[in-house]
Coordinates of N, CA and C and ligand atoms in Angstrom, one line a residue:
M1 N 70.7 112.1 82.6 CA 70.5 111.7 83.9 C 71.3 110.5 84.3
A2 N 71.8 110.5 85.5 CA 72.6 109.3 86.0 C 71.7 108.1 86.2
N3 N 72.3 106.9 86.2 CA 71.6 105.7 86.4 C 71.8 105.0 87.8
K4 N 70.9 104.1 88.1 CA 71.0 103.3 89.3 C 71.1 101.8 88.9
Y5 N 72.2 101.2 89.4 CA 72.4 99.8 89.1 C 72.3 98.9 90.4
F6 N 71.8 97.7 90.2 CA 71.8 96.7 91.3 C 72.3 95.4 90.8
S7 N 73.3 94.9 91.5 CA 73.9 93.6 91.1 C 74.0 92.6 92.3
W8 N 73.6 91.4 92.0 CA 73.9 90.3 93.0 C 75.2 89.6 92.6
S9 N 76.0 89.3 93.7 CA 77.2 88.6 93.5 C 77.2 87.3 94.4
F10 N 77.2 86.2 93.7 CA 77.1 84.9 94.4 C 78.5 84.1 94.3
D11 N 79.0 83.6 95.4 CA 80.2 82.9 95.4 C 80.1 81.3 95.4
D12 N 81.1 80.7 94.9 CA 81.4 79.2 95.1 C 80.8 78.2 94.1
G13 N 79.7 78.6 93.4 CA 79.1 77.7 92.4 C 78.4 76.5 93.0
L14 N 77.4 76.8 93.8 CA 76.8 75.8 94.6 C 75.4 75.3 94.0
E15 N 75.0 74.1 94.5 CA 73.7 73.5 94.0 C 72.6 74.5 94.3
Q16 N 72.7 75.3 95.4 CA 71.6 76.2 95.7 C 71.5 77.3 94.6
D17 N 72.5 77.5 93.8 CA 72.5 78.5 92.7 C 71.3 78.2 91.8
K18 N 71.0 76.9 91.6 CA 69.9 76.5 90.7 C 68.6 77.2 91.1
R19 N 68.3 77.1 92.4 CA 67.1 77.7 93.0 C 67.2 79.2 92.9
I20 N 68.4 79.8 93.2 CA 68.6 81.2 93.1 C 68.2 81.7 91.6
I21 N 68.7 80.9 90.7 CA 68.5 81.3 89.3 C 67.0 81.3 88.9
Q22 N 66.3 80.3 89.4 CA 64.8 80.3 89.2 C 64.2 81.6 89.6
I23 N 64.6 82.1 90.8 CA 64.1 83.3 91.4 C 64.5 84.5 90.6
L24 N 65.8 84.6 90.2 CA 66.3 85.7 89.4 C 65.5 85.8 88.1
K25 N 65.3 84.6 87.5 CA 64.6 84.6 86.2 C 63.1 85.0 86.3
K26 N 62.5 84.6 87.4 CA 61.1 85.0 87.7 C 61.0 86.6 87.7
Y27 N 62.0 87.2 88.3 CA 62.0 88.7 88.4 C 62.8 89.4 87.3
G28 N 63.4 88.7 86.4 CA 64.1 89.3 85.3 C 65.4 90.0 85.7
I29 N 66.1 89.4 86.7 CA 67.3 90.0 87.3 C 68.6 89.4 86.8
G30 N 69.5 90.1 86.4 CA 70.9 89.6 86.0 C 71.7 89.4 87.3
A31 N 72.8 88.7 87.2 CA 73.6 88.5 88.4 C 75.0 88.0 88.0
T32 N 75.9 87.9 88.9 CA 77.3 87.4 88.7 C 77.6 86.3 89.6
F33 N 78.1 85.2 89.0 CA 78.4 84.0 89.8 C 79.9 83.7 89.8
H34 N 80.6 83.7 90.9 CA 82.0 83.5 91.0 C 82.4 82.1 91.3
L35 N 83.1 81.4 90.4 CA 83.3 80.0 90.5 C 84.8 79.6 90.7
N36 N 85.1 78.5 91.3 CA 86.4 77.9 91.4 C 86.5 76.7 90.5
S37 N 87.3 76.9 89.4 CA 87.4 75.8 88.4 C 88.1 74.5 88.9
G38 N 88.8 74.6 90.0 CA 89.4 73.3 90.4 C 88.6 72.6 91.4
L39 N 87.4 73.0 91.7 CA 86.6 72.4 92.8 C 85.2 72.0 92.3
F40 N 85.0 71.9 91.0 CA 83.6 71.6 90.5 C 83.2 70.2 91.0
G41 N 82.0 70.1 91.5 CA 81.5 68.8 92.0 C 81.9 68.4 93.4
V42 N 82.7 69.2 94.1 CA 83.2 68.8 95.4 C 82.0 69.0 96.4
R43 N 81.8 68.0 97.3 CA 80.7 68.1 98.2 C 81.2 68.2 99.7
R44 N 80.7 69.3 100.3 CA 81.1 69.5 101.7 C 79.8 69.9 102.5
Y45 N 80.0 70.0 103.8 CA 79.0 70.6 104.6 C 79.5 71.8 105.2
I46 N 78.7 72.8 105.5 CA 79.2 74.0 106.2 C 78.4 74.2 107.5
S47 N 79.1 74.3 108.6 CA 78.4 74.5 109.9 C 78.2 76.0 110.1
R48 N 77.3 76.3 111.0 CA 77.1 77.7 111.2 C 76.8 78.0 112.7
I49 N 77.2 79.2 113.1 CA 76.7 79.8 114.3 C 75.9 81.0 114.0
G50 N 74.7 81.0 114.4 CA 73.8 82.1 114.0 C 73.7 82.2 112.5
N51 N 74.0 83.4 111.9 CA 73.9 83.6 110.5 C 75.3 83.4 109.8
L52 N 76.2 82.9 110.5 CA 77.6 82.9 110.0 C 78.0 81.4 109.6
G53 N 78.2 81.2 108.3 CA 78.8 79.9 107.9 C 80.2 79.9 108.4
M54 N 80.7 78.8 109.1 CA 82.0 78.9 109.7 C 82.9 77.8 109.5
H55 N 82.5 76.7 108.9 CA 83.5 75.6 108.7 C 83.0 74.6 107.7
E56 N 83.8 74.5 106.6 CA 83.5 73.5 105.6 C 84.1 72.1 106.0
T57 N 83.3 71.1 105.9 CA 83.7 69.7 106.2 C 83.5 68.8 105.0
P58 N 84.5 68.0 104.6 CA 84.2 67.1 103.5 C 83.1 66.2 103.9
A59 N 82.3 65.8 102.9 CA 81.1 65.0 103.1 C 81.4 63.7 103.8
D60 N 82.5 63.1 103.5 CA 82.8 61.7 104.0 C 83.3 61.8 105.5
Q61 N 83.7 63.0 105.9 CA 84.1 63.1 107.3 C 83.1 63.7 108.2
F62 N 82.0 64.1 107.6 CA 81.0 64.9 108.4 C 80.5 64.3 109.6
E63 N 80.0 63.1 109.6 CA 79.4 62.4 110.8 C 80.5 62.2 111.9
A64 N 81.7 62.1 111.5 CA 82.7 61.7 112.5 C 83.2 62.9 113.3
R65 N 82.8 64.1 112.9 CA 83.4 65.3 113.6 C 82.4 65.8 114.6
S66 N 82.9 66.4 115.6 CA 82.0 66.8 116.7 C 81.2 68.0 116.3
F67 N 81.7 68.9 115.5 CA 80.9 70.1 115.2 C 79.7 69.8 114.3
H68 N 79.5 68.5 113.9 CA 78.3 68.2 113.2 C 77.0 68.4 114.0
L69 N 77.3 68.7 115.3 CA 76.1 69.0 116.2 C 75.6 70.4 115.9
L70 N 76.5 71.2 115.3 CA 76.0 72.6 114.9 C 75.1 72.4 113.7
P71 N 74.1 73.4 113.6 CA 73.3 73.3 112.4 C 74.2 73.4 111.1
A72 N 73.9 72.7 110.1 CA 74.8 72.8 108.9 C 73.9 72.8 107.6
S73 N 74.5 73.3 106.5 CA 73.9 73.3 105.2 C 74.8 72.6 104.3
H74 N 74.2 72.1 103.2 CA 75.0 71.5 102.1 C 75.9 72.6 101.5
H75 N 77.2 72.3 101.2 CA 78.0 73.1 100.4 C 78.5 72.2 99.3
Y76 N 77.5 71.9 98.4 CA 77.8 71.0 97.2 C 78.0 71.9 96.0
R77 N 79.1 71.7 95.4 CA 79.4 72.5 94.2 C 78.8 71.7 93.0
I78 N 78.4 72.5 92.0 CA 77.7 71.9 90.8 C 78.8 71.2 90.0
P79 N 78.5 69.9 89.5 CA 79.4 69.2 88.7 C 79.7 69.9 87.3
K80 N 80.9 69.7 86.8 CA 81.3 70.4 85.6 C 80.3 70.2 84.5
E81 N 79.8 69.0 84.3 CA 79.0 68.7 83.1 C 77.6 69.5 83.1
E82 N 77.2 70.0 84.3 CA 75.9 70.7 84.4 C 76.1 72.2 84.2
L83 N 77.3 72.7 84.4 CA 77.5 74.1 84.7 C 77.0 75.0 83.5
K84 N 77.3 74.7 82.3 CA 77.0 75.6 81.2 C 75.5 75.8 81.1
A85 N 74.7 74.7 81.3 CA 73.3 74.8 81.2 C 72.7 75.6 82.4
V86 N 73.3 75.3 83.6 CA 72.7 76.0 84.8 C 72.9 77.5 84.7
Y87 N 74.1 77.9 84.3 CA 74.4 79.4 84.3 C 74.2 80.1 83.0
A88 N 73.5 79.5 82.1 CA 73.3 80.1 80.8 C 72.6 81.5 81.0
G89 N 73.2 82.5 80.4 CA 72.6 83.9 80.5 C 73.1 84.7 81.6
F90 N 74.0 84.1 82.5 CA 74.5 84.9 83.6 C 76.0 85.1 83.5
E91 N 76.5 86.2 84.1 CA 77.9 86.4 84.1 C 78.7 85.4 85.0
I92 N 79.7 84.8 84.5 CA 80.6 84.0 85.3 C 81.9 84.8 85.6
A93 N 82.3 84.7 86.8 CA 83.5 85.4 87.2 C 84.4 84.5 88.0
S94 N 85.7 84.9 88.1 CA 86.7 84.0 88.8 C 86.6 84.2 90.3
H95 N 87.1 83.1 91.0 CA 87.2 83.1 92.5 C 88.4 82.3 92.9
T96 N 89.4 82.2 92.0 CA 90.6 81.3 92.0 C 90.3 79.9 91.7
V97 N 91.3 79.1 91.3 CA 91.2 77.7 91.0 C 90.7 76.9 92.2
G98 N 91.4 77.1 93.3 CA 91.1 76.2 94.5 C 90.6 76.9 95.7
H99 N 90.0 78.1 95.6 CA 89.5 78.8 96.8 C 90.6 79.0 97.8
V100 N 91.7 79.6 97.4 CA 92.8 79.8 98.3 C 92.8 81.2 98.8
N101 N 93.5 81.4 99.9 CA 93.8 82.7 100.5 C 95.0 83.3 99.8
L102 N 94.7 84.3 98.9 CA 95.7 84.9 98.1 C 96.8 85.7 98.9
A103 N 96.4 86.1 100.1 CA 97.4 86.8 100.9 C 98.5 85.8 101.4
K104 N 98.2 84.5 101.4 CA 99.1 83.6 102.0 C 99.9 82.8 100.9
C105 N 99.6 83.1 99.6 CA 100.3 82.4 98.5 C 101.6 83.0 98.1
S106 N 102.4 82.2 97.5 CA 103.6 82.8 96.8 C 103.2 83.6 95.6
E107 N 104.0 84.5 95.1 CA 103.7 85.2 93.9 C 103.3 84.3 92.7
E108 N 104.1 83.3 92.6 CA 103.9 82.4 91.5 C 102.6 81.6 91.6
E109 N 102.3 81.2 92.8 CA 101.0 80.5 93.0 C 99.8 81.4 92.9
R110 N 100.0 82.7 93.3 CA 98.9 83.6 93.1 C 98.6 83.8 91.7
K111 N 99.6 84.0 90.8 CA 99.4 84.1 89.4 C 98.7 82.9 88.8
R112 N 99.1 81.7 89.2 CA 98.5 80.5 88.7 C 97.1 80.4 89.1
Q113 N 96.8 80.6 90.4 CA 95.4 80.5 90.9 C 94.4 81.4 90.1
I114 N 94.9 82.6 89.7 CA 94.1 83.5 89.0 C 94.0 83.2 87.5
K115 N 95.2 83.1 86.9 CA 95.3 82.9 85.4 C 94.6 81.6 85.0
E116 N 94.9 80.5 85.7 CA 94.3 79.2 85.3 C 92.8 79.2 85.5
D117 N 92.3 79.9 86.5 CA 90.9 79.9 86.7 C 90.2 80.7 85.6
V118 N 90.8 81.9 85.3 CA 90.2 82.7 84.2 C 90.2 81.9 82.9
D119 N 91.3 81.2 82.6 CA 91.4 80.5 81.3 C 90.4 79.3 81.3
A120 N 90.3 78.6 82.4 CA 89.4 77.5 82.5 C 87.9 77.9 82.3
L121 N 87.6 79.0 83.0 CA 86.2 79.4 83.0 C 85.8 80.0 81.6
S122 N 86.8 80.8 81.0 CA 86.4 81.4 79.7 C 86.3 80.3 78.7
S123 N 87.1 79.2 78.7 CA 86.9 78.2 77.7 C 85.7 77.4 78.0
L124 N 85.4 77.1 79.2 CA 84.2 76.3 79.5 C 82.9 77.0 79.2
F125 N 82.8 78.3 79.6 CA 81.6 79.1 79.4 C 81.5 79.9 78.1
E126 N 82.7 79.9 77.4 CA 82.8 80.6 76.2 C 82.3 82.1 76.3
Q127 N 82.8 82.7 77.4 CA 82.6 84.1 77.6 C 83.9 84.7 78.2
E128 N 84.0 86.0 78.0 CA 85.2 86.7 78.5 C 85.0 86.8 80.0
I129 N 86.0 86.5 80.7 CA 86.0 86.6 82.2 C 86.7 87.9 82.6
T130 N 86.0 88.8 83.2 CA 86.6 90.1 83.6 C 86.3 90.4 85.0
G131 N 85.6 89.5 85.7 CA 85.3 89.7 87.1 C 86.0 88.7 88.0
F132 N 86.1 89.1 89.3 CA 86.8 88.3 90.3 C 86.2 88.6 91.7
S133 N 86.3 87.6 92.6 CA 86.1 87.9 94.0 C 87.2 87.2 94.8
Y134 N 87.6 87.8 95.8 CA 88.7 87.3 96.6 C 88.2 86.3 97.6
P135 N 88.7 85.0 97.6 CA 88.3 84.0 98.6 C 88.6 84.6 100.0
F136 N 87.8 84.5 100.9 CA 87.9 85.0 102.3 C 88.1 86.5 102.3
G137 N 87.8 87.2 101.1 CA 88.0 88.6 101.0 C 89.5 89.1 101.1
A138 N 90.4 88.1 100.9 CA 91.8 88.4 101.3 C 92.7 88.5 100.0
G139 N 93.8 89.3 100.1 CA 94.8 89.3 99.1 C 94.8 90.4 98.1
A140 N 93.9 91.4 98.3 CA 93.7 92.4 97.3 C 95.1 93.2 97.0
K141 N 95.7 93.5 98.1 CA 97.0 94.2 98.0 C 98.0 93.5 97.1
Q142 N 98.1 92.2 97.4 CA 99.2 91.4 96.7 C 98.8 91.0 95.3
S143 N 97.5 91.1 94.9 CA 97.1 90.4 93.6 C 96.9 91.3 92.5
R144 N 97.2 92.6 92.6 CA 96.9 93.6 91.5 C 97.5 93.2 90.2
D145 N 98.8 92.9 90.2 CA 99.4 92.6 88.9 C 98.9 91.3 88.3
A146 N 98.7 90.3 89.1 CA 98.2 89.0 88.6 C 96.8 89.2 88.0
L147 N 96.0 90.0 88.7 CA 94.6 90.2 88.2 C 94.6 90.9 86.9
S148 N 95.4 92.0 86.8 CA 95.5 92.8 85.6 C 96.0 92.0 84.4
Q149 N 97.0 91.2 84.7 CA 97.6 90.4 83.6 C 96.6 89.3 83.1
A150 N 95.7 88.9 83.9 CA 94.7 87.9 83.5 C 93.5 88.5 82.9
G151 N 93.5 89.9 82.8 CA 92.4 90.5 82.1 C 91.2 90.9 83.0
I152 N 91.4 90.8 84.4 CA 90.4 91.1 85.3 C 90.2 92.6 85.5
R153 N 89.0 93.1 85.4 CA 88.7 94.5 85.5 C 88.1 95.0 86.8
Y154 N 87.4 94.0 87.5 CA 86.9 94.4 88.8 C 87.1 93.2 89.7
A155 N 87.3 93.4 91.0 CA 87.5 92.4 92.0 C 86.9 92.7 93.3
R156 N 86.0 91.8 93.8 CA 85.2 92.1 94.9 C 85.7 91.6 96.2
L157 N 85.7 92.5 97.2 CA 86.1 92.1 98.6 C 84.9 91.5 99.3
A158 N 85.1 91.2 100.6 CA 84.0 90.7 101.4 C 83.5 91.6 102.5
T159 N 84.0 92.9 102.4 CA 83.5 93.9 103.4 C 82.4 94.8 102.9
A160 N 81.4 95.0 103.7 CA 80.3 95.8 103.3 C 80.4 97.2 103.9
T161 N 80.1 98.2 103.0 CA 80.3 99.6 103.4 C 79.0 100.4 103.4
G162 N 77.9 99.8 102.8 CA 76.7 100.6 102.7 C 76.7 101.7 101.6
S163 N 77.8 101.7 100.9 CA 78.0 102.8 99.9 C 77.2 102.5 98.6
F164 N 76.7 103.5 97.9 CA 76.0 103.3 96.6 C 76.9 103.9 95.5
S165 N 78.2 103.9 95.6 CA 79.0 104.5 94.6 C 79.8 103.3 93.9
F166 N 80.1 103.6 92.6 CA 81.0 102.7 91.9 C 82.4 102.9 92.6
P167 N 83.2 101.8 92.7 CA 84.4 101.9 93.5 C 85.4 102.8 92.8
D168 N 86.2 103.6 93.5 CA 87.3 104.4 93.0 C 88.4 103.4 92.4
D169 N 88.6 102.3 93.1 CA 89.5 101.3 92.6 C 88.8 100.0 92.4
P170 N 88.5 99.7 91.1 CA 87.7 98.5 90.8 C 88.3 97.2 91.2
L171 N 89.6 97.1 91.5 CA 90.2 95.9 91.9 C 90.2 95.8 93.5
N172 N 89.5 96.7 94.1 CA 89.4 96.8 95.5 C 88.0 97.2 95.8
M173 N 87.0 96.4 95.3 CA 85.6 96.8 95.4 C 84.9 96.2 96.6
P174 N 84.4 97.0 97.5 CA 83.7 96.5 98.7 C 82.2 96.2 98.2
L175 N 81.5 95.5 99.1 CA 80.1 95.3 98.9 C 79.3 96.5 99.4
T176 N 78.1 96.6 98.9 CA 77.2 97.5 99.6 C 76.6 96.8 100.8
C177 N 76.2 95.6 100.6 CA 75.5 94.9 101.7 C 75.6 93.4 101.5
W178 N 75.8 92.6 102.6 CA 75.7 91.2 102.6 C 74.2 90.9 103.0
H179 N 73.6 90.0 102.2 CA 72.1 89.9 102.4 C 71.7 89.5 103.8
I180 N 72.5 88.9 104.6 CA 72.1 88.5 105.9 C 72.1 89.6 106.9
S181 N 72.5 90.8 106.5 CA 72.5 91.9 107.4 C 71.1 92.2 107.9
P182 N 70.9 92.5 109.2 CA 69.5 93.0 109.6 C 69.2 94.3 109.0
K183 N 70.1 95.0 108.4 CA 69.8 96.3 107.8 C 69.6 96.3 106.3
T184 N 69.5 95.0 105.8 CA 69.4 94.9 104.3 C 68.2 95.8 103.7
F185 N 67.0 95.6 104.3 CA 65.9 96.4 103.7 C 66.0 97.9 104.0
Q186 N 66.6 98.2 105.1 CA 66.8 99.6 105.4 C 67.7 100.3 104.4
T187 N 68.8 99.5 104.1 CA 69.8 100.0 103.1 C 69.2 100.1 101.7
L188 N 68.4 99.0 101.4 CA 67.7 99.0 100.1 C 66.7 100.1 100.0
D189 N 65.9 100.4 101.0 CA 65.0 101.5 101.0 C 65.7 102.8 100.7
Q190 N 66.8 103.0 101.4 CA 67.6 104.2 101.2 C 68.0 104.4 99.7
F191 N 68.5 103.2 99.1 CA 68.9 103.2 97.7 C 67.7 103.6 96.8
I192 N 66.5 103.0 97.1 CA 65.3 103.3 96.3 C 64.9 104.7 96.4
R193 N 65.0 105.3 97.6 CA 64.6 106.7 97.8 C 65.5 107.7 97.1
E194 N 66.8 107.4 97.1 CA 67.8 108.4 96.6 C 67.7 108.5 95.1
K195 N 67.8 109.7 94.6 CA 67.8 109.9 93.2 C 69.2 110.3 92.7
P196 N 69.8 109.6 91.7 CA 71.1 109.9 91.3 C 71.1 111.3 90.6
Q197 N 72.1 112.1 91.0 CA 72.2 113.4 90.3 C 73.2 113.3 89.2
E198 N 74.5 113.7 89.5 CA 75.5 113.7 88.5 C 76.0 112.2 88.3
E199 N 76.2 111.6 89.5 CA 76.9 110.3 89.5 C 76.0 109.1 89.5
D200 N 76.4 108.1 88.7 CA 75.6 106.8 88.7 C 75.7 106.2 90.1
M201 N 74.6 105.5 90.5 CA 74.6 104.8 91.8 C 74.7 103.2 91.5
F202 N 75.3 102.5 92.5 CA 75.6 101.1 92.3 C 75.4 100.4 93.7
F203 N 74.5 99.4 93.7 CA 74.2 98.6 94.9 C 74.7 97.2 94.6
L204 N 75.7 96.8 95.4 CA 76.3 95.4 95.2 C 75.9 94.5 96.4
M205 N 75.1 93.5 96.1 CA 74.6 92.6 97.2 C 75.3 91.3 97.1
F206 N 75.7 90.8 98.2 CA 76.6 89.6 98.2 C 75.9 88.4 98.9
A207 N 76.1 87.2 98.4 CA 75.5 86.0 99.1 C 76.3 84.8 98.7
H208 N 76.3 83.7 99.6 CA 76.6 82.4 99.2 C 75.2 81.6 99.2
G209 N 75.0 80.8 98.2 CA 73.7 80.1 98.1 C 73.3 79.3 99.4
Y210 N 74.3 78.7 100.0 CA 74.0 77.9 101.2 C 73.4 78.7 102.3
E211 N 73.7 80.0 102.3 CA 73.1 80.8 103.4 C 71.6 80.9 103.5
F212 N 71.0 80.7 102.3 CA 69.5 80.8 102.3 C 68.9 79.6 102.9
D213 N 69.7 78.4 102.9 CA 69.2 77.2 103.6 C 69.2 77.3 105.1
F214 N 69.9 78.3 105.6 CA 69.9 78.5 107.1 C 68.5 78.6 107.7
G215 N 67.6 79.2 106.9 CA 66.3 79.4 107.4 C 66.1 80.2 108.7
T216 N 67.1 81.1 108.9 CA 67.0 81.9 110.1 C 66.3 83.2 109.8
K217 N 66.1 84.1 110.7 CA 65.3 85.3 110.5 C 65.9 86.2 109.4
E218 N 67.2 86.2 109.4 CA 67.9 87.1 108.5 C 68.5 86.4 107.3
S219 N 68.3 85.1 107.2 CA 69.0 84.4 106.1 C 68.1 83.2 105.6
N220 N 67.3 83.5 104.7 CA 66.3 82.5 104.2 C 65.8 82.8 102.8
W221 N 65.2 81.8 102.2 CA 64.8 82.0 100.8 C 63.7 83.0 100.5
E222 N 62.9 83.2 101.5 CA 61.8 84.3 101.4 C 62.5 85.6 101.3
K223 N 63.5 85.8 102.1 CA 64.2 87.1 102.0 C 64.9 87.4 100.7
L224 N 65.5 86.3 100.1 CA 66.1 86.5 98.8 C 65.0 86.9 97.8
E225 N 63.8 86.2 97.8 CA 62.8 86.5 96.9 C 62.2 88.0 97.1
K226 N 62.1 88.3 98.4 CA 61.6 89.7 98.7 C 62.6 90.8 98.2
I227 N 63.9 90.5 98.3 CA 64.9 91.5 97.8 C 64.7 91.6 96.3
C228 N 64.6 90.5 95.6 CA 64.5 90.5 94.1 C 63.2 91.2 93.7
E229 N 62.1 90.9 94.4 CA 60.8 91.5 94.1 C 60.9 93.0 94.3
T230 N 61.5 93.4 95.3 CA 61.6 94.8 95.7 C 62.4 95.6 94.6
V231 N 63.6 95.1 94.3 CA 64.5 95.9 93.3 C 63.8 95.8 91.9
S232 N 63.2 94.7 91.5 CA 62.7 94.6 90.2 C 61.4 95.4 90.0
S233 N 60.8 95.8 91.1 CA 59.5 96.6 91.0 C 59.8 98.1 90.8
H234 N 61.1 98.5 90.8 CA 61.4 99.9 90.5 C 62.0 100.0 89.1
D235 N 61.3 100.7 88.3 CA 61.7 100.8 86.9 C 63.0 101.6 86.7
D236 N 63.4 102.4 87.7 CA 64.6 103.2 87.5 C 65.9 102.4 88.0
I237 N 65.7 101.2 88.5 CA 66.8 100.4 88.9 C 67.1 99.4 87.9
I238 N 68.4 99.4 87.4 CA 68.8 98.4 86.3 C 69.4 97.2 87.1
C239 N 68.8 96.1 87.0 CA 69.2 94.9 87.8 C 70.0 94.0 86.8
C240 N 71.3 94.0 86.9 CA 72.2 93.3 85.9 C 73.4 92.8 86.6
S241 N 74.2 92.1 85.8 CA 75.5 91.5 86.3 C 76.4 92.7 86.6
I242 N 77.5 92.4 87.4 CA 78.5 93.4 87.7 C 79.2 94.0 86.5
S243 N 79.5 93.1 85.6 CA 80.3 93.6 84.4 C 79.4 94.4 83.5
D244 N 78.1 94.1 83.4 CA 77.1 94.9 82.7 C 77.0 96.3 83.3
A245 N 76.9 96.3 84.6 CA 76.8 97.6 85.3 C 78.0 98.5 85.1
F246 N 79.2 97.9 85.1 CA 80.5 98.7 84.8 C 80.5 99.1 83.4
R247 N 80.1 98.2 82.5 CA 80.1 98.6 81.0 C 79.2 99.8 80.8
M248 N 78.0 99.7 81.3 CA 77.0 100.8 81.0 C 77.4 102.1 81.7
H249 N 78.0 101.9 82.9 CA 78.5 103.1 83.7 C 79.6 103.8 82.9
E250 N 80.5 103.0 82.4 CA 81.7 103.5 81.7 C 81.4 104.1 80.4
N251 N 80.3 103.6 79.7 CA 79.9 104.1 78.4 C 78.9 105.2 78.4
R252 N 78.5 105.6 79.6 CA 77.5 106.6 79.6 C 77.9 108.0 79.1
Ligands
LIG1 ZN1 84.1 81.6 98.3

């Protein structure tokens, strides 16, 4: 029989990840965290309109800028010395050294942003880094060679398709759902109802930790917990990191 996999994918390595990890552990759920090795400890604020985080502001410039009147969340990245303990037991994946738009980099810079991030993360966390997510969801077309050369086996975009399939092209992997979607539970219910026949099924859920601090109808900590409670309560859903889902899928 085919299997059903559910993975969370969290970007940027933020202080909110500590609270996320408490919730994941409570429900026994694996996940993947995509970090930028050149930005550990950097503190910014992120403004938002509705459910959309829209502008990062350095902490020391925050009060001086007019858009501080918009609601904002902390975008504080976890300092390097805490990282290993915080993320113990979870998959670490690359997100470039400096959170750059890979579509706008030179070939040389693209290679450096990927290779140096993979090297830094694998030595810091003492785990093989095979996962990646594109900052701003950009640059998939230009980055294939650099990703393959760095040993990356899957790379996540930022576009949601609602699909429950493993991607045909793992270096061009869309999301199933961004947690802030009003259709999150509808999509999840459909995933729960469907029974895999020949093909394995895969639900990839995406979030940034700061989004849960918004406290809006569609983006809040209770919703995160409800999603985790829902998927973990179904014995036929394997809740694991993205690389574990790929590994089990490929070895079946
Ligand atoms: Zn990011």
